[in-house]
PDB file of C-alpha atoms and ligand atoms in Angstrom:
ATOM      1  CA  UNK A   1      55.336 -20.964   6.906  1.00 82.00           C
ATOM      2  CA  UNK A   2      54.311 -23.143   9.795  1.00 92.00           C
ATOM      3  CA  UNK A   3      55.322 -22.341  13.341  1.00 94.00           C
ATOM      4  CA  UNK A   4      56.635 -24.338  16.274  1.00 95.00           C
ATOM      5  CA  UNK A   5      57.259 -23.628  19.938  1.00 96.00           C
ATOM      6  CA  UNK A   6      60.916 -23.591  20.870  1.00 97.00           C
ATOM      7  CA  UNK A   7      62.292 -23.450  24.411  1.00 96.00           C
ATOM      8  CA  UNK A   8      65.830 -22.216  24.953  1.00 96.00           C
ATOM      9  CA  UNK A   9      67.801 -21.506  28.135  1.00 94.00           C
ATOM     10  CA  UNK A  10      68.149 -17.763  28.745  1.00 93.00           C
ATOM     11  CA  UNK A  11      71.783 -16.863  27.995  1.00 93.00           C
ATOM     12  CA  UNK A  12      72.133 -15.027  31.322  1.00 90.00           C
ATOM     13  CA  UNK A  13      69.865 -16.670  33.882  1.00 85.00           C
ATOM     14  CA  UNK A  14      69.381 -20.162  32.435  1.00 86.00           C
ATOM     15  CA  UNK A  15      65.624 -19.668  32.826  1.00 86.00           C
ATOM     16  CA  UNK A  16      63.583 -21.494  30.171  1.00 90.00           C
ATOM     17  CA  UNK A  17      62.293 -19.180  27.441  1.00 94.00           C
ATOM     18  CA  UNK A  18      59.577 -20.341  25.037  1.00 95.00           C
ATOM     19  CA  UNK A  19      59.205 -18.586  21.679  1.00 95.00           C
ATOM     20  CA  UNK A  20      57.006 -19.303  18.659  1.00 95.00           C
ATOM     21  CA  UNK A  21      59.109 -19.346  15.503  1.00 95.00           C
ATOM     22  CA  UNK A  22      58.395 -19.978  11.818  1.00 95.00           C
ATOM     23  CA  UNK A  23      60.037 -23.002  10.234  1.00 95.00           C
ATOM     24  CA  UNK A  24      60.391 -24.933   7.035  1.00 95.00           C
ATOM     25  CA  UNK A  25      60.864 -28.661   7.192  1.00 94.00           C
ATOM     26  CA  UNK A  26      63.706 -30.158   5.199  1.00 94.00           C
ATOM     27  CA  UNK A  27      63.988 -33.911   5.570  1.00 93.00           C
ATOM     28  CA  UNK A  28      64.429 -34.479   9.275  1.00 91.00           C
ATOM     29  CA  UNK A  29      65.497 -30.926  10.070  1.00 95.00           C
ATOM     30  CA  UNK A  30      63.539 -27.813  10.904  1.00 96.00           C
ATOM     31  CA  UNK A  31      64.949 -24.672   9.302  1.00 97.00           C
ATOM     32  CA  UNK A  32      64.233 -21.474  11.201  1.00 96.00           C
ATOM     33  CA  UNK A  33      65.095 -18.173   9.501  1.00 94.00           C
ATOM     34  CA  UNK A  34      67.369 -15.839  11.464  1.00 90.00           C
ATOM     35  CA  UNK A  35      65.380 -13.012  13.097  1.00 88.00           C
ATOM     36  CA  UNK A  36      65.399  -9.573  11.421  1.00 83.00           C
ATOM     37  CA  UNK A  37      66.050  -7.825  14.689  1.00 84.00           C
ATOM     38  CA  UNK A  38      68.105  -9.129  17.546  1.00 86.00           C
ATOM     39  CA  UNK A  39      66.032 -11.831  19.209  1.00 92.00           C
ATOM     40  CA  UNK A  40      66.736 -13.312  22.593  1.00 94.00           C
ATOM     41  CA  UNK A  41      66.215 -16.900  21.487  1.00 95.00           C
ATOM     42  CA  UNK A  42      68.906 -16.422  18.839  1.00 94.00           C
ATOM     43  CA  UNK A  43      71.340 -15.199  21.488  1.00 94.00           C
ATOM     44  CA  UNK A  44      70.334 -18.079  23.781  1.00 96.00           C
ATOM     45  CA  UNK A  45      71.207 -20.614  21.080  1.00 95.00           C
ATOM     46  CA  UNK A  46      74.594 -18.959  20.658  1.00 93.00           C
ATOM     47  CA  UNK A  47      75.302 -19.750  24.299  1.00 94.00           C
ATOM     48  CA  UNK A  48      73.691 -23.196  24.403  1.00 94.00           C
ATOM     49  CA  UNK A  49      72.579 -24.909  21.170  1.00 95.00           C
ATOM     50  CA  UNK A  50      70.275 -27.331  23.030  1.00 94.00           C
ATOM     51  CA  UNK A  51      66.596 -26.574  22.597  1.00 96.00           C
ATOM     52  CA  UNK A  52      63.291 -28.301  23.082  1.00 97.00           C
ATOM     53  CA  UNK A  53      60.826 -27.947  20.228  1.00 97.00           C
ATOM     54  CA  UNK A  54      57.160 -28.776  20.351  1.00 96.00           C
ATOM     55  CA  UNK A  55      55.489 -30.016  17.197  1.00 91.00           C
ATOM     56  CA  UNK A  56      51.821 -31.083  17.240  1.00 89.00           C
ATOM     57  CA  UNK A  57      51.970 -31.060  21.036  1.00 91.00           C
ATOM     58  CA  UNK A  58      54.903 -33.492  21.196  1.00 94.00           C
ATOM     59  CA  UNK A  59      58.190 -32.267  22.702  1.00 96.00           C
ATOM     60  CA  UNK A  60      61.480 -33.125  20.997  1.00 97.00           C
ATOM     61  CA  UNK A  61      65.019 -32.450  22.170  1.00 97.00           C
ATOM     62  CA  UNK A  62      66.903 -30.689  19.367  1.00 97.00           C
ATOM     63  CA  UNK A  63      70.335 -29.319  18.630  1.00 96.00           C
ATOM     64  CA  UNK A  64      70.663 -26.020  16.777  1.00 97.00           C
ATOM     65  CA  UNK A  65      73.238 -25.707  14.018  1.00 96.00           C
ATOM     66  CA  UNK A  66      73.606 -22.232  12.503  1.00 91.00           C
ATOM     67  CA  UNK A  67      73.686 -21.845   8.724  1.00 90.00           C
ATOM     68  CA  UNK A  68      73.768 -18.835   6.409  1.00 89.00           C
ATOM     69  CA  UNK A  69      70.490 -17.084   7.125  1.00 89.00           C
ATOM     70  CA  UNK A  70      69.176 -19.122   9.981  1.00 91.00           C
ATOM     71  CA  UNK A  71      69.282 -22.094  12.292  1.00 94.00           C
ATOM     72  CA  UNK A  72      68.729 -25.761  11.541  1.00 97.00           C
ATOM     73  CA  UNK A  73      67.133 -27.681  14.391  1.00 97.00           C
ATOM     74  CA  UNK A  74      68.086 -31.355  14.420  1.00 97.00           C
ATOM     75  CA  UNK A  75      65.759 -33.470  16.583  1.00 96.00           C
ATOM     76  CA  UNK A  76      67.522 -35.985  18.796  1.00 95.00           C
ATOM     77  CA  UNK A  77      67.648 -39.573  17.585  1.00 94.00           C
ATOM     78  CA  UNK A  78      68.785 -42.274  19.955  1.00 94.00           C
ATOM     79  CA  UNK A  79      71.248 -44.840  18.630  1.00 93.00           C
ATOM     80  CA  UNK A  80      73.839 -46.815  20.619  1.00 92.00           C
ATOM     81  CA  UNK A  81      76.468 -44.038  20.625  1.00 93.00           C
ATOM     82  CA  UNK A  82      73.967 -41.262  21.362  1.00 94.00           C
ATOM     83  CA  UNK A  83      72.334 -43.418  24.044  1.00 95.00           C
ATOM     84  CA  UNK A  84      75.605 -43.708  25.946  1.00 95.00           C
ATOM     85  CA  UNK A  85      76.204 -39.955  25.609  1.00 95.00           C
ATOM     86  CA  UNK A  86      72.718 -39.225  26.990  1.00 95.00           C
ATOM     87  CA  UNK A  87      73.357 -41.606  29.913  1.00 96.00           C
ATOM     88  CA  UNK A  88      76.634 -39.829  30.743  1.00 96.00           C
ATOM     89  CA  UNK A  89      75.031 -36.394  30.449  1.00 94.00           C
ATOM     90  CA  UNK A  90      72.129 -37.409  32.659  1.00 95.00           C
ATOM     91  CA  UNK A  91      74.525 -38.473  35.416  1.00 96.00           C
ATOM     92  CA  UNK A  92      76.546 -35.249  35.128  1.00 95.00           C
ATOM     93  CA  UNK A  93      73.394 -33.119  35.398  1.00 93.00           C
ATOM     94  CA  UNK A  94      72.050 -35.132  38.309  1.00 96.00           C
ATOM     95  CA  UNK A  95      75.427 -34.753  40.024  1.00 95.00           C
ATOM     96  CA  UNK A  96      75.269 -30.969  39.658  1.00 92.00           C
ATOM     97  CA  UNK A  97      71.678 -30.841  40.897  1.00 91.00           C
ATOM     98  CA  UNK A  98      72.478 -33.084  43.882  1.00 93.00           C
ATOM     99  CA  UNK A  99      75.380 -30.795  44.741  1.00 92.00           C
ATOM    100  CA  UNK A 100      73.100 -27.749  44.577  1.00 88.00           C
ATOM    101  CA  UNK A 101      70.587 -29.495  46.852  1.00 88.00           C
ATOM    102  CA  UNK A 102      73.350 -30.317  49.345  1.00 89.00           C
ATOM    103  CA  UNK A 103      74.531 -26.693  49.295  1.00 86.00           C
ATOM    104  CA  UNK A 104      71.006 -25.423  50.016  1.00 83.00           C
ATOM    105  CA  UNK A 105      70.650 -27.971  52.833  1.00 85.00           C
ATOM    106  CA  UNK A 106      73.977 -26.880  54.357  1.00 85.00           C
ATOM    107  CA  UNK A 107      72.651 -23.328  54.294  1.00 79.00           C
ATOM    108  CA  UNK A 108      69.531 -24.421  56.173  1.00 78.00           C
ATOM    109  CA  UNK A 109      71.613 -26.339  58.714  1.00 79.00           C
ATOM    110  CA  UNK A 110      73.833 -23.334  59.352  1.00 77.00           C
ATOM    111  CA  UNK A 111      70.981 -21.077  60.408  1.00 71.00           C
ATOM    112  CA  UNK A 112      69.748 -20.500  63.912  1.00 67.00           C
ATOM    113  CA  UNK A 113      66.075 -20.059  64.692  1.00 64.00           C
ATOM    114  CA  UNK A 114      65.174 -16.391  64.409  1.00 66.00           C
ATOM    115  CA  UNK A 115      67.356 -15.829  61.377  1.00 67.00           C
ATOM    116  CA  UNK A 116      64.554 -16.574  58.993  1.00 68.00           C
ATOM    117  CA  UNK A 117      64.968 -13.367  57.011  1.00 72.00           C
ATOM    118  CA  UNK A 118      68.564 -14.089  56.043  1.00 74.00           C
ATOM    119  CA  UNK A 119      67.589 -17.679  55.381  1.00 72.00           C
ATOM    120  CA  UNK A 120      64.850 -16.634  52.985  1.00 73.00           C
ATOM    121  CA  UNK A 121      67.254 -14.440  51.055  1.00 76.00           C
ATOM    122  CA  UNK A 122      69.864 -17.119  50.698  1.00 76.00           C
ATOM    123  CA  UNK A 123      67.424 -19.847  49.752  1.00 76.00           C
ATOM    124  CA  UNK A 124      65.898 -17.543  47.173  1.00 76.00           C
ATOM    125  CA  UNK A 125      69.394 -17.044  45.727  1.00 77.00           C
ATOM    126  CA  UNK A 126      69.840 -20.813  45.544  1.00 76.00           C
ATOM    127  CA  UNK A 127      66.462 -21.221  43.924  1.00 76.00           C
ATOM    128  CA  UNK A 128      67.316 -18.773  41.124  1.00 72.00           C
ATOM    129  CA  UNK A 129      70.159 -21.030  40.002  1.00 75.00           C
ATOM    130  CA  UNK A 130      68.808 -24.372  41.107  1.00 82.00           C
ATOM    131  CA  UNK A 131      65.163 -23.980  40.123  1.00 83.00           C
ATOM    132  CA  UNK A 132      66.026 -22.616  36.669  1.00 84.00           C
ATOM    133  CA  UNK A 133      68.565 -25.378  36.128  1.00 86.00           C
ATOM    134  CA  UNK A 134      66.132 -28.035  37.214  1.00 90.00           C
ATOM    135  CA  UNK A 135      63.235 -26.719  35.106  1.00 88.00           C
ATOM    136  CA  UNK A 136      65.493 -26.663  32.050  1.00 90.00           C
ATOM    137  CA  UNK A 137      66.772 -30.170  32.835  1.00 93.00           C
ATOM    138  CA  UNK A 138      63.240 -31.547  33.002  1.00 94.00           C
ATOM    139  CA  UNK A 139      62.101 -29.729  29.859  1.00 93.00           C
ATOM    140  CA  UNK A 140      65.052 -31.196  27.966  1.00 95.00           C
ATOM    141  CA  UNK A 141      64.315 -34.618  29.372  1.00 96.00           C
ATOM    142  CA  UNK A 142      60.683 -34.417  28.301  1.00 96.00           C
ATOM    143  CA  UNK A 143      61.991 -33.761  24.781  1.00 97.00           C
ATOM    144  CA  UNK A 144      64.627 -36.505  24.965  1.00 97.00           C
ATOM    145  CA  UNK A 145      62.067 -39.019  26.302  1.00 98.00           C
ATOM    146  CA  UNK A 146      60.208 -38.854  22.960  1.00 97.00           C
ATOM    147  CA  UNK A 147      63.312 -40.138  21.148  1.00 97.00           C
ATOM    148  CA  UNK A 148      64.223 -42.581  23.936  1.00 97.00           C
ATOM    149  CA  UNK A 149      60.756 -44.125  23.835  1.00 97.00           C
ATOM    150  CA  UNK A 150      60.983 -44.535  20.076  1.00 96.00           C
ATOM    151  CA  UNK A 151      64.285 -46.404  20.417  1.00 95.00           C
ATOM    152  CA  UNK A 152      63.242 -48.355  23.544  1.00 95.00           C
ATOM    153  CA  UNK A 153      59.457 -48.905  23.530  1.00 96.00           C
ATOM    154  CA  UNK A 154      59.783 -51.124  26.601  1.00 95.00           C
ATOM    155  CA  UNK A 155      60.624 -48.049  28.645  1.00 96.00           C
ATOM    156  CA  UNK A 156      57.153 -46.588  27.994  1.00 97.00           C
ATOM    157  CA  UNK A 157      55.669 -47.137  31.488  1.00 97.00           C
ATOM    158  CA  UNK A 158      58.815 -45.840  33.259  1.00 97.00           C
ATOM    159  CA  UNK A 159      58.853 -42.761  31.000  1.00 98.00           C
ATOM    160  CA  UNK A 160      55.182 -42.080  31.692  1.00 97.00           C
ATOM    161  CA  UNK A 161      55.883 -42.130  35.423  1.00 97.00           C
ATOM    162  CA  UNK A 162      58.940 -39.873  34.991  1.00 98.00           C
ATOM    163  CA  UNK A 163      56.960 -37.349  32.945  1.00 96.00           C
ATOM    164  CA  UNK A 164      54.295 -37.227  35.656  1.00 96.00           C
ATOM    165  CA  UNK A 165      56.972 -36.716  38.298  1.00 95.00           C
ATOM    166  CA  UNK A 166      58.381 -33.796  36.300  1.00 95.00           C
ATOM    167  CA  UNK A 167      55.005 -32.122  36.632  1.00 92.00           C
ATOM    168  CA  UNK A 168      54.779 -32.834  40.355  1.00 91.00           C
ATOM    169  CA  UNK A 169      58.304 -31.475  40.887  1.00 89.00           C
ATOM    170  CA  UNK A 170      57.659 -28.336  38.879  1.00 84.00           C
ATOM    171  CA  UNK A 171      54.508 -27.641  40.938  1.00 86.00           C
ATOM    172  CA  UNK A 172      56.436 -28.200  44.181  1.00 84.00           C
ATOM    173  CA  UNK A 173      59.203 -25.870  42.987  1.00 81.00           C
ATOM    174  CA  UNK A 174      56.678 -23.170  42.156  1.00 78.00           C
ATOM    175  CA  UNK A 175      55.189 -23.571  45.654  1.00 80.00           C
ATOM    176  CA  UNK A 176      58.618 -23.279  47.247  1.00 79.00           C
ATOM    177  CA  UNK A 177      59.417 -20.261  45.095  1.00 75.00           C
ATOM    178  CA  UNK A 178      56.103 -18.654  46.123  1.00 78.00           C
ATOM    179  CA  UNK A 179      56.902 -19.309  49.774  1.00 77.00           C
ATOM    180  CA  UNK A 180      60.299 -17.685  49.366  1.00 76.00           C
ATOM    181  CA  UNK A 181      58.949 -14.724  47.376  1.00 75.00           C
ATOM    182  CA  UNK A 182      56.041 -14.211  49.743  1.00 71.00           C
ATOM    183  CA  UNK A 183      55.821 -11.259  52.098  1.00 61.00           C
ATOM    184  CA  UNK A 184      54.980 -13.484  54.980  1.00 66.00           C
ATOM    185  CA  UNK A 185      58.074 -14.819  56.660  1.00 64.00           C
ATOM    186  CA  UNK A 186      57.995 -18.480  57.433  1.00 64.00           C
ATOM    187  CA  UNK A 187      59.649 -19.779  60.533  1.00 68.00           C
ATOM    188  CA  UNK A 188      62.749 -21.807  59.785  1.00 67.00           C
ATOM    189  CA  UNK A 189      61.180 -25.181  60.688  1.00 74.00           C
ATOM    190  CA  UNK A 190      58.311 -24.684  58.244  1.00 75.00           C
ATOM    191  CA  UNK A 191      60.684 -23.656  55.509  1.00 76.00           C
ATOM    192  CA  UNK A 192      62.879 -26.608  56.296  1.00 80.00           C
ATOM    193  CA  UNK A 193      59.934 -28.951  56.091  1.00 83.00           C
ATOM    194  CA  UNK A 194      58.909 -27.619  52.698  1.00 82.00           C
ATOM    195  CA  UNK A 195      62.459 -27.838  51.423  1.00 84.00           C
ATOM    196  CA  UNK A 196      62.854 -31.434  52.605  1.00 88.00           C
ATOM    197  CA  UNK A 197      59.592 -32.380  50.923  1.00 87.00           C
ATOM    198  CA  UNK A 198      60.867 -31.074  47.574  1.00 87.00           C
ATOM    199  CA  UNK A 199      64.353 -32.549  48.114  1.00 90.00           C
ATOM    200  CA  UNK A 200      63.055 -36.023  48.986  1.00 91.00           C
ATOM    201  CA  UNK A 201      60.790 -36.071  45.925  1.00 91.00           C
ATOM    202  CA  UNK A 202      63.704 -35.085  43.739  1.00 92.00           C
ATOM    203  CA  UNK A 203      66.109 -37.613  45.147  1.00 93.00           C
ATOM    204  CA  UNK A 204      63.589 -40.398  44.542  1.00 94.00           C
ATOM    205  CA  UNK A 205      63.006 -39.102  41.035  1.00 96.00           C
ATOM    206  CA  UNK A 206      66.719 -39.041  40.155  1.00 96.00           C
ATOM    207  CA  UNK A 207      67.195 -42.553  41.553  1.00 97.00           C
ATOM    208  CA  UNK A 208      64.207 -43.997  39.669  1.00 97.00           C
ATOM    209  CA  UNK A 209      65.290 -42.296  36.447  1.00 97.00           C
ATOM    210  CA  UNK A 210      68.842 -43.623  36.701  1.00 97.00           C
ATOM    211  CA  UNK A 211      67.754 -47.157  37.638  1.00 97.00           C
ATOM    212  CA  UNK A 212      65.297 -47.373  34.743  1.00 96.00           C
ATOM    213  CA  UNK A 213      66.943 -45.456  31.914  1.00 97.00           C
ATOM    214  CA  UNK A 214      70.684 -45.988  32.286  1.00 96.00           C
ATOM    215  CA  UNK A 215      70.802 -49.747  31.556  1.00 95.00           C
ATOM    216  CA  UNK A 216      68.785 -49.345  28.349  1.00 94.00           C
ATOM    217  CA  UNK A 217      70.676 -46.244  27.197  1.00 95.00           C
ATOM    218  CA  UNK A 218      73.992 -47.970  27.778  1.00 94.00           C
ATOM    219  CA  UNK A 219      72.838 -51.109  26.037  1.00 89.00           C
ATOM    220  CA  UNK A 220      73.601 -53.325  29.018  1.00 78.00           C
ATOM    221  CA  UNK A 221      70.076 -54.007  30.123  1.00 56.00           C
ATOM    222  CA  UNK A 222      67.174 -56.033  28.890  1.00 48.00           C
ATOM    223  CA  UNK A 223      64.690 -53.257  29.510  1.00 45.00           C
ATOM    224  CA  UNK A 224      64.685 -51.983  25.958  1.00 44.00           C
ATOM    225  CA  UNK A 225      62.663 -55.004  24.869  1.00 45.00           C
ATOM    226  CA  UNK A 226      58.938 -54.429  25.053  1.00 42.00           C
TER     227      UNK A 226
HETATM  228 FE1  FE2 B   1      63.762 -36.290  35.244  1.00 68.01          FE
HETATM  229 FE1  FE2 B   2      66.917 -36.148  35.236  1.00 68.01          FE
END
């Protein structure tokens, strides 16, 4: 049997989990046998059936459908109906992430200088939810972009830029996480500066993504033509 890399969202923390699993291809589906012993990825899919699978280095968004003896992974295909659903989902996720950013910013605003220890703790708490959610969102998008590009080749350059931004954001998030995990306490202004740098990058990214993808996905733009 061949193997593929599958990323699921951890059932408890939402953190991305990547596992190599064996599969058999059947038409346009990838059949993965159920694990002999309890496997975390199997439990993850029970909670959220959305996964990203990597085949020959290309990521694909996929939906898991259980069957007797295993899981069938159906790669995303973008048609008019699915395109509108993706557009709606993208806005919902961005809304949640914007709300989480605003909550973290309110936390920063509510702190006085000299309270950096409490601030660190609270921001770290935000990051656990927010950073995991954001990493998963971008991983799923990277998978969905493969199908979106196939349906709308004209979006190629915008998708290339968005993929690059995902990498920049994930590096910035890791830096912020390192700052928060670090032994050395940062003064509030430095922490604030780092946070604003990440937040500004993200807000631009969300705006660019919405402006470029939503019209094509909803079928009311001309951008899908190459
Ligand atoms: Fe994105
Ligand atoms: Fe996004």
